[in-house]
Coordinates of C-alpha atoms in Angstrom, one line a residue:
Chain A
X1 CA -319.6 -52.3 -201.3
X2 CA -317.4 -55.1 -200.3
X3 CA -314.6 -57.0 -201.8
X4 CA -313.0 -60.2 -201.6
X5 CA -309.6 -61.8 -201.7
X6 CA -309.5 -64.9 -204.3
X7 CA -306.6 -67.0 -205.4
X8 CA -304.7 -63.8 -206.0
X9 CA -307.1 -61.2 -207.4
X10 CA -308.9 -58.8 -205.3
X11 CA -312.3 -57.7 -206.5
X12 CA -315.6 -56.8 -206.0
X13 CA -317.4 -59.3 -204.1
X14 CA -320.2 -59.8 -206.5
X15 CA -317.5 -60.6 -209.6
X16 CA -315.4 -63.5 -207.7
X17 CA -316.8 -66.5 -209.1
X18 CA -315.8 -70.0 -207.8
X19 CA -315.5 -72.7 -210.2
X20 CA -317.5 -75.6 -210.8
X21 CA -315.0 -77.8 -209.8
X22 CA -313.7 -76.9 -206.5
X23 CA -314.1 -79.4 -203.4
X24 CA -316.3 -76.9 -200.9
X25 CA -318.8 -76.8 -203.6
X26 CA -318.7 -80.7 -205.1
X27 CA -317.7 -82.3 -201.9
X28 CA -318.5 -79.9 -198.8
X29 CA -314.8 -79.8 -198.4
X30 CA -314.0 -76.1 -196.9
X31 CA -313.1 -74.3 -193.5
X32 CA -314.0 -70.9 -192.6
X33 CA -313.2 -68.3 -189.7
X34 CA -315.7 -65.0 -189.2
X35 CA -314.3 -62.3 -186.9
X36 CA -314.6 -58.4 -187.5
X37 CA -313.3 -55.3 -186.1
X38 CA -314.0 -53.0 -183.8
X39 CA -312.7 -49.5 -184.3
X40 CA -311.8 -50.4 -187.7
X41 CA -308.9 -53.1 -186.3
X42 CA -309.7 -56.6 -186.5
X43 CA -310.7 -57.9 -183.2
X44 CA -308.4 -60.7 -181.5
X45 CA -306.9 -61.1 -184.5
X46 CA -303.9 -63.2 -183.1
X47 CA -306.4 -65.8 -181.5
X48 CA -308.7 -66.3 -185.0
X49 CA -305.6 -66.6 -187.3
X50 CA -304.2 -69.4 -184.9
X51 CA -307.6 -71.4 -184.8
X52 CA -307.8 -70.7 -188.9
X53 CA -304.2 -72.3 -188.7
X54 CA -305.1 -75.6 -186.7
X55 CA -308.6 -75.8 -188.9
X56 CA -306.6 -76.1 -192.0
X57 CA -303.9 -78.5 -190.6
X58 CA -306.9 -80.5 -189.0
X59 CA -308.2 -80.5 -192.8
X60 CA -305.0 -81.4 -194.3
X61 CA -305.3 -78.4 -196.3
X62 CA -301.6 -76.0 -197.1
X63 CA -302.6 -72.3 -196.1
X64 CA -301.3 -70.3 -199.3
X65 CA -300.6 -67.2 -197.3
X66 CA -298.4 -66.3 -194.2
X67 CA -300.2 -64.7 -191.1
X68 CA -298.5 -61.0 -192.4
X69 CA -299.7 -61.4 -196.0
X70 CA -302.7 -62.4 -195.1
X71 CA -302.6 -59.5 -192.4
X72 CA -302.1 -57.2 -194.9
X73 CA -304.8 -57.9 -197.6
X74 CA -307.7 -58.1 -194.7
X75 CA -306.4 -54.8 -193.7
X76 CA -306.5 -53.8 -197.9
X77 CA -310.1 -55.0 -197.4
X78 CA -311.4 -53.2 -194.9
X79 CA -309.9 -50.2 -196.2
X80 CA -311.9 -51.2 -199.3
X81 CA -315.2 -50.7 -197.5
X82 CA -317.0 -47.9 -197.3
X83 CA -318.0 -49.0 -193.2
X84 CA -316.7 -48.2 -190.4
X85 CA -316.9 -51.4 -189.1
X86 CA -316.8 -55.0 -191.2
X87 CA -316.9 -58.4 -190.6
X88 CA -314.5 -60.8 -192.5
X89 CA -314.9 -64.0 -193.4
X90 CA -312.0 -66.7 -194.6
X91 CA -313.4 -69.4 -196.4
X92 CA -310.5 -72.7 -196.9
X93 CA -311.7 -75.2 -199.5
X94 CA -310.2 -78.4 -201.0
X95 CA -310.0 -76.2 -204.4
X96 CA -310.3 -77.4 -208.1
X97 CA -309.6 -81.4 -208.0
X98 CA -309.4 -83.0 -211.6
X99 CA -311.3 -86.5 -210.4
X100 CA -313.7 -84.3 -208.1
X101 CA -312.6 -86.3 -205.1
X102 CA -308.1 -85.6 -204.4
X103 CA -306.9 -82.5 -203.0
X104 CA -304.1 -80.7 -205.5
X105 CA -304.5 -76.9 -204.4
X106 CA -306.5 -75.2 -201.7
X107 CA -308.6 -72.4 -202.9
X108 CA -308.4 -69.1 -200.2
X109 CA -311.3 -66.8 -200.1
X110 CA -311.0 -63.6 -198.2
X111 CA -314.5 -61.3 -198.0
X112 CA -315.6 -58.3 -195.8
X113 CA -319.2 -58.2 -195.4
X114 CA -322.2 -56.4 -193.0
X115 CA -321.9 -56.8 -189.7
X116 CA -325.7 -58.2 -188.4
X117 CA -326.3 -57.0 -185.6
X118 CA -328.6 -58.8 -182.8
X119 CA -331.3 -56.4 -182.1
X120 CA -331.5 -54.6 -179.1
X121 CA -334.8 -56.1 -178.1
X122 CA -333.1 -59.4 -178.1
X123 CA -330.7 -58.3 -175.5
X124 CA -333.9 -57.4 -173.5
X125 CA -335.4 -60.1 -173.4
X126 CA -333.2 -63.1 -173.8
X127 CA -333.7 -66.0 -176.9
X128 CA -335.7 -68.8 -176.8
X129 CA -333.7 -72.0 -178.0
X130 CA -334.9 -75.6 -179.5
X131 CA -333.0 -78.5 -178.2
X132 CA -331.3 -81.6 -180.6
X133 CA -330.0 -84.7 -180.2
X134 CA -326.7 -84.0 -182.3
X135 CA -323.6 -83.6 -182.2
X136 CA -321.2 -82.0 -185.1
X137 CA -318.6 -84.2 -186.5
X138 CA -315.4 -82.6 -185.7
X139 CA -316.7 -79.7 -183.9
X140 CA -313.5 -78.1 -183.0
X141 CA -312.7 -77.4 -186.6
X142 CA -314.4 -74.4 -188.2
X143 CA -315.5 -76.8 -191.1
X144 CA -318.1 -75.5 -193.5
X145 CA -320.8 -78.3 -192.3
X146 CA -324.0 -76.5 -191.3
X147 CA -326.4 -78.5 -193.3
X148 CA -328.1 -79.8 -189.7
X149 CA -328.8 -76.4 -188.9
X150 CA -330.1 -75.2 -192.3
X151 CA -332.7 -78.3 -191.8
X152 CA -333.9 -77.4 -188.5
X153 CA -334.8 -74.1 -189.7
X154 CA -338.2 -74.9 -189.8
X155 CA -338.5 -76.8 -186.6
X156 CA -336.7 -73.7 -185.0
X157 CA -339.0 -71.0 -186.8
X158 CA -342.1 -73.3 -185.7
X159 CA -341.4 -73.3 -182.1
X160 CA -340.9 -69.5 -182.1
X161 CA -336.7 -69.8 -181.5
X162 CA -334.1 -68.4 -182.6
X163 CA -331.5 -71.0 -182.7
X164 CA -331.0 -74.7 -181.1
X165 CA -328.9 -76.0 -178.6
X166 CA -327.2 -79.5 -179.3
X167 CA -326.8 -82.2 -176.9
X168 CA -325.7 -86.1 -177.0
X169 CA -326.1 -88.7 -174.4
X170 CA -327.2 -85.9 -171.7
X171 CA -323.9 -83.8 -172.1
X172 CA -324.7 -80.6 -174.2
X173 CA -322.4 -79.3 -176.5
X174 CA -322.9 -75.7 -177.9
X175 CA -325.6 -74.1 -179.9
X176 CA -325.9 -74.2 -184.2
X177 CA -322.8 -71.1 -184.2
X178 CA -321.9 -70.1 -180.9
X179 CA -321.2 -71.6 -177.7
X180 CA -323.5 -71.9 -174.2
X181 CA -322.6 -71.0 -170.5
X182 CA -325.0 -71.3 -167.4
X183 CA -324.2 -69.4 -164.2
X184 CA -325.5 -70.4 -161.1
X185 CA -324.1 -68.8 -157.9
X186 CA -320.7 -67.0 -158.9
X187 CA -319.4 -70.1 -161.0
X188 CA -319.6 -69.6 -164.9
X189 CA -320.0 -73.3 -166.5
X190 CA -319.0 -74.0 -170.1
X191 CA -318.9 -77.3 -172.3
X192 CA -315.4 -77.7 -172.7
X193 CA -315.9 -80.6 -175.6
X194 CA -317.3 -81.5 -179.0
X195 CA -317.3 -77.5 -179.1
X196 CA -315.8 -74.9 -181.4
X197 CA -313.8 -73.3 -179.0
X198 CA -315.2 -69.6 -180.0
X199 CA -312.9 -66.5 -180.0
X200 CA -315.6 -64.8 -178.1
X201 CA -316.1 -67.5 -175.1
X202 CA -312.3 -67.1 -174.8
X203 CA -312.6 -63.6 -174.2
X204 CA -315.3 -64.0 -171.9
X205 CA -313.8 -66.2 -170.0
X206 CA -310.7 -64.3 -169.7
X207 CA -313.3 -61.1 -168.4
X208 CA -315.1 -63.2 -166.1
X209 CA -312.2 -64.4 -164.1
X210 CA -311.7 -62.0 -161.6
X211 CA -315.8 -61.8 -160.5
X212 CA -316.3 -65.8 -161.3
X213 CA -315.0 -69.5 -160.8
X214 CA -315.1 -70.3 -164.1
X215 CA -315.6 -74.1 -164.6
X216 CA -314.5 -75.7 -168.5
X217 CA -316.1 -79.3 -168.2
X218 CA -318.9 -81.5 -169.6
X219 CA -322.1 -80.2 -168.7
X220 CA -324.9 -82.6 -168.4
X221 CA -328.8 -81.4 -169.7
X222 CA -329.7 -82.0 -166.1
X223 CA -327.6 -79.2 -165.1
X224 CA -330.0 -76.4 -166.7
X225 CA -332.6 -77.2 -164.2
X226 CA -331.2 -75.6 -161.1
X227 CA -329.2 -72.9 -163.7
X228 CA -330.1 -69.5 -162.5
X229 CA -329.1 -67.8 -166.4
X230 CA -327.9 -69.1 -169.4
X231 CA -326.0 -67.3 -172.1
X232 CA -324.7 -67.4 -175.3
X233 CA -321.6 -65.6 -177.2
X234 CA -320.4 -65.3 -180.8
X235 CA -318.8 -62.9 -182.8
X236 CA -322.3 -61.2 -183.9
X237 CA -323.8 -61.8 -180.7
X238 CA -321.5 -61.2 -178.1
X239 CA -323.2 -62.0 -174.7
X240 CA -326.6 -62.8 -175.5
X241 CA -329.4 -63.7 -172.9
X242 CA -330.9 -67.0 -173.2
X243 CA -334.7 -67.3 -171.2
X244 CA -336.1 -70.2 -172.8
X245 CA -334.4 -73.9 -173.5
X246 CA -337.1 -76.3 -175.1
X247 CA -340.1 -76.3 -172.0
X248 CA -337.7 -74.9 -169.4
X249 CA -337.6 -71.4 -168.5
X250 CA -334.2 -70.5 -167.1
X251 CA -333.9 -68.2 -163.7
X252 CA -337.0 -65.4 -163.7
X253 CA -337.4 -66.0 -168.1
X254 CA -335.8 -62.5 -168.5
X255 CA -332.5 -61.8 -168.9
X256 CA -330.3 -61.8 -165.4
X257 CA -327.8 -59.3 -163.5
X258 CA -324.6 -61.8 -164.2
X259 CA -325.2 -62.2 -167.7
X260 CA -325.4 -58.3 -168.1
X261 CA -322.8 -57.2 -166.4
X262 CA -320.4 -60.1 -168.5
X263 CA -322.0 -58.3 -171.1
X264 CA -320.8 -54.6 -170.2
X265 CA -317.4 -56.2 -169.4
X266 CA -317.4 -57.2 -173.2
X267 CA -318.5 -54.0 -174.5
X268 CA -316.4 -52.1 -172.9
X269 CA -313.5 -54.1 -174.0
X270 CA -314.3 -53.6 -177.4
X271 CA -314.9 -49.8 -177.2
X272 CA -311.5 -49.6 -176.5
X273 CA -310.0 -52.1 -178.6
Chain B
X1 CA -315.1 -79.7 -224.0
X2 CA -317.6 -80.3 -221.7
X3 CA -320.9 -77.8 -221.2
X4 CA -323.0 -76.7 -218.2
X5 CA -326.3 -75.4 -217.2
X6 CA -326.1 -73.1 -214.1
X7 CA -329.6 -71.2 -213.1
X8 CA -330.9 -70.6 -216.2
X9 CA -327.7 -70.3 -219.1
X10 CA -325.5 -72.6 -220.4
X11 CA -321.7 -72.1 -221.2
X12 CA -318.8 -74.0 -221.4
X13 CA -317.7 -75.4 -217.7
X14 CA -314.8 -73.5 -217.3
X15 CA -316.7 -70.4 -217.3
X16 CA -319.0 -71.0 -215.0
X17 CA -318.6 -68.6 -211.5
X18 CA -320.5 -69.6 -208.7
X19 CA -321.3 -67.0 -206.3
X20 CA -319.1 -66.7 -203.0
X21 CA -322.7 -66.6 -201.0
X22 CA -323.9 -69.8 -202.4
X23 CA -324.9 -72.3 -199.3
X24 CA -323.2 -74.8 -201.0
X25 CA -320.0 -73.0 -200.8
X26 CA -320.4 -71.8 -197.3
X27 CA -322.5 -74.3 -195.5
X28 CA -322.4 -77.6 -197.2
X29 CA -325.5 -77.2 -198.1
X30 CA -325.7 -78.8 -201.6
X31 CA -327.0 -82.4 -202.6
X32 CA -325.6 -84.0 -206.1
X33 CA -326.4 -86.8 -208.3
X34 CA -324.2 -88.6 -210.6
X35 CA -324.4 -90.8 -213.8
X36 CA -323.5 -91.5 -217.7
X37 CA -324.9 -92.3 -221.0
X38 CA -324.3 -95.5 -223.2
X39 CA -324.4 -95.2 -226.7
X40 CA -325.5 -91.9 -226.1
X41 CA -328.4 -91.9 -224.2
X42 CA -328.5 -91.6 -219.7
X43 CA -328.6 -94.9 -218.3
X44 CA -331.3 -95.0 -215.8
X45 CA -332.8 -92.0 -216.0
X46 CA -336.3 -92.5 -214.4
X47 CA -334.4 -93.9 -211.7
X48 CA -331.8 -90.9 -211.4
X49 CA -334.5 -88.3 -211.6
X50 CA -336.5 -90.0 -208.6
X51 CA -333.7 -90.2 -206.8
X52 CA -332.2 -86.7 -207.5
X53 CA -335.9 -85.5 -206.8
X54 CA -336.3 -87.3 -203.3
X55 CA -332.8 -85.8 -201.9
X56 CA -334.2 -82.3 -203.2
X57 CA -337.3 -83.2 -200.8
X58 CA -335.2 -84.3 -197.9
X59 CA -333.3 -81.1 -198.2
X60 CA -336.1 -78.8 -198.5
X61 CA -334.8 -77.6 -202.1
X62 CA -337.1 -77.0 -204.6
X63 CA -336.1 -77.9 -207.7
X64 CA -336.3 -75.0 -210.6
X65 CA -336.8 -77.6 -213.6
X66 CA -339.2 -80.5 -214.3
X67 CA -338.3 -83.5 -215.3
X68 CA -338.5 -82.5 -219.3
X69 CA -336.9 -79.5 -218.7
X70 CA -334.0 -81.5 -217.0
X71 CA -333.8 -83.9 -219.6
X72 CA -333.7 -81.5 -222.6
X73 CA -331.4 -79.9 -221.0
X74 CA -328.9 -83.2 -220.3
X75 CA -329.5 -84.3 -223.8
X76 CA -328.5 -80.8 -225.0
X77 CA -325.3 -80.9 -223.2
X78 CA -324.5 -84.4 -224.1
X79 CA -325.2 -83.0 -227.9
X80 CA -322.4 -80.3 -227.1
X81 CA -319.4 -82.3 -225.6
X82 CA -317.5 -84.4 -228.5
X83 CA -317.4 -87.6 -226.7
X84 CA -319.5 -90.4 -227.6
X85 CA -320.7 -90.8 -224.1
X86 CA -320.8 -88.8 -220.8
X87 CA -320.9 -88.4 -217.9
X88 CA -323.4 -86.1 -216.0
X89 CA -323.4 -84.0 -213.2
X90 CA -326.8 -82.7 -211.4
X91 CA -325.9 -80.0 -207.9
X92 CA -328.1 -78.6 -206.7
X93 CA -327.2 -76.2 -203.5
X94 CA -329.6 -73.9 -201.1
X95 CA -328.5 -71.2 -203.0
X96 CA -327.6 -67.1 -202.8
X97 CA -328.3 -66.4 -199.0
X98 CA -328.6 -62.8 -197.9
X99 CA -327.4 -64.1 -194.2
X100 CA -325.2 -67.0 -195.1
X101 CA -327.7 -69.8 -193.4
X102 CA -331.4 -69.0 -194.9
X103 CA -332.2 -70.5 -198.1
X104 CA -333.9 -68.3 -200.7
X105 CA -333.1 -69.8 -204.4
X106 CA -331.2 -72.8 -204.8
X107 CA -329.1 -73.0 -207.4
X108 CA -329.3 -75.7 -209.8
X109 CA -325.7 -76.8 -211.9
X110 CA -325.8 -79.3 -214.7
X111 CA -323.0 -80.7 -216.3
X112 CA -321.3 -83.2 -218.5
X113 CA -318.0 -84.8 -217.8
X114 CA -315.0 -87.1 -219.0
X115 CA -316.1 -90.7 -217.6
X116 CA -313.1 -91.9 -215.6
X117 CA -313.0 -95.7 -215.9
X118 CA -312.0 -98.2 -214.0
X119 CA -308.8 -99.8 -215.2
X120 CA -309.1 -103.2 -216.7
X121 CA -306.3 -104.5 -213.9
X122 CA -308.2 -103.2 -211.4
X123 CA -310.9 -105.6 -212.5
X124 CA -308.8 -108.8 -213.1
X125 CA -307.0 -108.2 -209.9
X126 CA -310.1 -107.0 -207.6
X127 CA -309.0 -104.1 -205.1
X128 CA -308.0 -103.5 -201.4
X129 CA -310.7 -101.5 -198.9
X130 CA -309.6 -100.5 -195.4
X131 CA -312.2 -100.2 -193.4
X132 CA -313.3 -97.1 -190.8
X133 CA -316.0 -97.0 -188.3
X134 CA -318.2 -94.3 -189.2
X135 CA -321.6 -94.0 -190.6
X136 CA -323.0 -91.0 -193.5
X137 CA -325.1 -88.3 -191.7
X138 CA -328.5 -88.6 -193.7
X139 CA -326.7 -91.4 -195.9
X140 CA -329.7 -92.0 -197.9
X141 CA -329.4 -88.5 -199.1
X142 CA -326.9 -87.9 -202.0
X143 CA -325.7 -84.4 -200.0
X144 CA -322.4 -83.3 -201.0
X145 CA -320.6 -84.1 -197.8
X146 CA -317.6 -85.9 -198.3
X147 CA -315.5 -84.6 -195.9
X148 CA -314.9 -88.1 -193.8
X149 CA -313.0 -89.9 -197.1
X150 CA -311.1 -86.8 -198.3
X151 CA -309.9 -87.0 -194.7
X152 CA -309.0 -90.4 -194.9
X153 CA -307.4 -90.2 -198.3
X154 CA -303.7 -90.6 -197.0
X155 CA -304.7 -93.6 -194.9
X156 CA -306.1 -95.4 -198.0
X157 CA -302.8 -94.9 -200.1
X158 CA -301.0 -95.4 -197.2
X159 CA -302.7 -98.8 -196.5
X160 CA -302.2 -99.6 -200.8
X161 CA -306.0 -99.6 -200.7
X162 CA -308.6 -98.0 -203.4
X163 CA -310.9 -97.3 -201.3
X164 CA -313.1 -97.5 -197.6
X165 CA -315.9 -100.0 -196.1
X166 CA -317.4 -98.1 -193.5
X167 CA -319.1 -99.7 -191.0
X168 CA -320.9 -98.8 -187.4
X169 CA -321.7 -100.9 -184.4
X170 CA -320.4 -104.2 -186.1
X171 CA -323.2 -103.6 -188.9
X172 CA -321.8 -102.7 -193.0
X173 CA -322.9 -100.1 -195.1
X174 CA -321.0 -99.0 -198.0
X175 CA -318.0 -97.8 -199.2
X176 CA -317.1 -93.9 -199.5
X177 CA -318.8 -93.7 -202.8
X178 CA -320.4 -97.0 -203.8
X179 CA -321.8 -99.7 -202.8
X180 CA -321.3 -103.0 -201.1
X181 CA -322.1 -106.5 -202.0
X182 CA -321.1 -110.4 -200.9
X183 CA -321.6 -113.5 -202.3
X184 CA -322.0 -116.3 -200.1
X185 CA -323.2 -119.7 -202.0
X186 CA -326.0 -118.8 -204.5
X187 CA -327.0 -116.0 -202.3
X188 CA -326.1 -112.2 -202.9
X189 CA -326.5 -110.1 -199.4
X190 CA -326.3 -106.4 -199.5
X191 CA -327.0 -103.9 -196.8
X192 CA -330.8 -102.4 -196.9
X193 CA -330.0 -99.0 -193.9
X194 CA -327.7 -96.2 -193.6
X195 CA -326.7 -96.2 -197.8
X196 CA -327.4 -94.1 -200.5
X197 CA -329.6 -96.7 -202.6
X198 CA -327.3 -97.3 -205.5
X199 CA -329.3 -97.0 -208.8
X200 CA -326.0 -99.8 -210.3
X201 CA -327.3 -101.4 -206.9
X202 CA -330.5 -101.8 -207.8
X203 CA -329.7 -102.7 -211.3
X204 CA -327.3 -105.7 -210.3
X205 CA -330.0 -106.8 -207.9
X206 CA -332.6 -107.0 -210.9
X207 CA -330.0 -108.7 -212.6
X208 CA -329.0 -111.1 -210.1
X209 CA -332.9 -112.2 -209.6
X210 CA -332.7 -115.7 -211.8
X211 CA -329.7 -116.9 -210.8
X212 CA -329.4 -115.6 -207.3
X213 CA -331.2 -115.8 -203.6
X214 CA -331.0 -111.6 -202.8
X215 CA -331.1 -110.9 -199.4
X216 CA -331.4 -106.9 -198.6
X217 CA -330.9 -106.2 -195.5
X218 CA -328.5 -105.2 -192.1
X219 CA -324.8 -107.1 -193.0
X220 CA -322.3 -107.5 -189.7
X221 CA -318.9 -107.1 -190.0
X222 CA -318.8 -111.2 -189.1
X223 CA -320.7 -112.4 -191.9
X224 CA -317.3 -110.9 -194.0
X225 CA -315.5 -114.0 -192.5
X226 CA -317.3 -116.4 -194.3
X227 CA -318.0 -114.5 -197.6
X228 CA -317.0 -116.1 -201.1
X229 CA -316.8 -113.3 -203.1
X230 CA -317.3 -109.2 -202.5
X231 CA -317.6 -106.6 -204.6
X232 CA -319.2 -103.1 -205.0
X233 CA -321.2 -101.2 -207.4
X234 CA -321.5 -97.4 -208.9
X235 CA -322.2 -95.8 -212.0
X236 CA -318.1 -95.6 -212.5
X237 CA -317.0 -99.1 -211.2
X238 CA -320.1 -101.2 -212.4
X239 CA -319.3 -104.2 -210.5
X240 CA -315.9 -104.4 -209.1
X241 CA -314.5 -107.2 -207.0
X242 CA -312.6 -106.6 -203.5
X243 CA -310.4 -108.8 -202.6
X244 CA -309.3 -107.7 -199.5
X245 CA -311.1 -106.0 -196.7
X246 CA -308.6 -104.6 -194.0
X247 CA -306.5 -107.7 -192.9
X248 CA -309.1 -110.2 -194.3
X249 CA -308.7 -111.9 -197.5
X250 CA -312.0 -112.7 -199.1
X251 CA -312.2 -115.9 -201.2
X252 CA -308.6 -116.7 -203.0
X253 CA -308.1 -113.5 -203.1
X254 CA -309.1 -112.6 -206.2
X255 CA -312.1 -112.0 -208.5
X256 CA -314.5 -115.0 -208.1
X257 CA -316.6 -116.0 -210.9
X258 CA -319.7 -114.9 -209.8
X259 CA -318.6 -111.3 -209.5
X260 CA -317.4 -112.2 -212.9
X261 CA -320.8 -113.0 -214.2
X262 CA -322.9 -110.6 -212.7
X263 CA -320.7 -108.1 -214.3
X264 CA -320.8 -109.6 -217.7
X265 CA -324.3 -109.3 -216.9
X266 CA -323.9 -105.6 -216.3
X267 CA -322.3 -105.4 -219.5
X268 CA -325.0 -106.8 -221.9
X269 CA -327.5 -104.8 -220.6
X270 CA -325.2 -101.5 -221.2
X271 CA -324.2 -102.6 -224.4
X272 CA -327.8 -102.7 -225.8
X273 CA -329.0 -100.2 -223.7

């Protein structure tokens, strides 16, 4: 059983009930931040509350808790849950607005839920990915815009994927909610714009340092040709394999040595967290 | 005291709880339509429920009600609220999602509201647009993403305007929330691509038919030079003159008379409708 955080009142998730009237429902107004812990502490926790911060000034929206009270009732939260681990999600709207259109008083929604895994068999063999002309509007902020993604379910289910990769005028971006690196040789490339900059890139990149040159530039859709892996990493997914990017098969089409041992580095960095 | 539908039951708005695993909540994913009675009964409602129906399509929502069904409901609503006439709300998001991007059950929300009108100075004095180069995602789809304006709210005020002309690669669309019109001689030019087709659009353009040459079809920012008169159109503003377009004065700088008339126009038909 979860609960959530909302306004003030902490309840079981199933009771909190948003009103009609707020701006993330009427006007697709809202922010959000997903992280979750690992040995029951919240992972990175530093890094997600200062890219919740610089969403909700981005958004012109007041946060109505400190970093500490806030702190304090994700921790109440996950002490709530009956899981070992939980994932927690923050969601930042525009709130109740009397002409359905100004900003008076953000509403703050804090929720543990599952963790989904990716399964194992995945990891084996790597994800196939769509590709899309697109490009989010303000990408860097964690805004609650996904409607692009929700629409090319279909197109992503039909061609046997599991997510899509975005690109615009030849430079690629990141995938529907998590980000993309290639590897070829010992350098590790990453988009370093019209991104979210994820919490779990970061880390990554920080792991990688020492075994990689680590490149943080545009990457062009020409690149992926001569790419010998591709991965992708997210807070549910972590280091995932990518084989498959439209028509092109990337390295082998199975999942390669670099991307696996960036992988271990990650795990074992979270066992011990 | 105004009354809602939401999946099923109907209670007064305020009570209405929308689930914290609604798409609309957590991933924009919500469309919306928008419009009133006179003397009681919905203005254009053939025309609302095509439109409401072909966003629902474009979306991939299915909508839980017929057309009868909606309309019972509406009229029962309008029944309830104390007001001679309403307003009317229609949202309809992707629903409860068990992963927080599939969508299982959308969620349908009806509701009646105050009717905010325009103030009677705003229509002898006309109003002041800025105007911002940008351009709706999926414009001809009423979705619920208003993000872009709320962000620009501060620029407006600051700029003593009422509202934004948005325009993209020297071509006009439409304001934030309504739509855009200028008068130039005996014709009346209005922009045919990247708008939500306006059902007060499309009214005034039946109206204008005898007295006016209507051109529907791509507007540049350059043809504002030489414009008469300007106004826009929505179910709240009717037909509302702009005077002023970022530093550009259109006219004398105030209402022109053909604005004038097409709204007095407007008006009969309401007032008998």
């Amino acid at each position: 059983m979860h609960h959530g955080y909302y306004n003030g009142t902490i309840q079981p998730v199933d009771q909190i009930g948003v009103g009609v009237f707020d701006l993330g429902l009427l006007r697709g107004y809202g922010l959000f931040d997903y992280f979750r812990t690992y040995n029951g502490r919240p992972f990175q926790w530093d890094w997600y509350w200062t890219r919740f911060q610089n969403s909700a000034m981005r958004m012109h929206l007041r946060l109505p808790l400190t970093k500490d009270q806030t702190y304090k009732i994700v921790m109440d939260l996950i002490g709530r849950s009956d899981f070992d681990d939980a994932a927690i999600r923050f969601v930042l709207t525009g709130g109740y607005s009397p002409d359905s259109i100004s900003i008076v008083k953000p509403s703050l929604l804090i929720m543990t839920e599952d963790i989904h895994p990716v399964t194992p068999v995945q990891y084996e063999q790597g994800i196939r990915v769509i590709l899309d002309d697109y490009v989010r509007e303000m990408a860097e902020v964690k805004s609650t815009d996904y409607k692009h993604v929700i629409l090319l379910a279909e197109a992503i289910r039909g061609a046997r994927a599991q997510d899509v990769l975005y690109h615009k005028n030849g430079e690629i971006s990141e995938l529907s909610r998590s980000n993309f690196f290639i590897i070829k040789g010992q350098r590790l490339i990453t988009p370093n714009r019209h991104i979210l900059h994820g919490i779990t890139r970061r880390t990554v990149m920080q792991l990688a340092q020492d075994d990689f040159e680590v490149e943080e530039r545009p990457v062009l859709l020409s690149e992926l040709y001569d790419a010998d892996e591709a991965f992708t990493t997210s807070t549910t997914k972590r280091v995932l394999p990518i084989v498959e990017i439209g028509d092109l098969t990337i390295g082998e089409g199975k999942p390669g040595p670099k991307s696996k041992y960036l992988l271990e580095r990650f795990d074992e960095l979270v066992d011990s967290w």
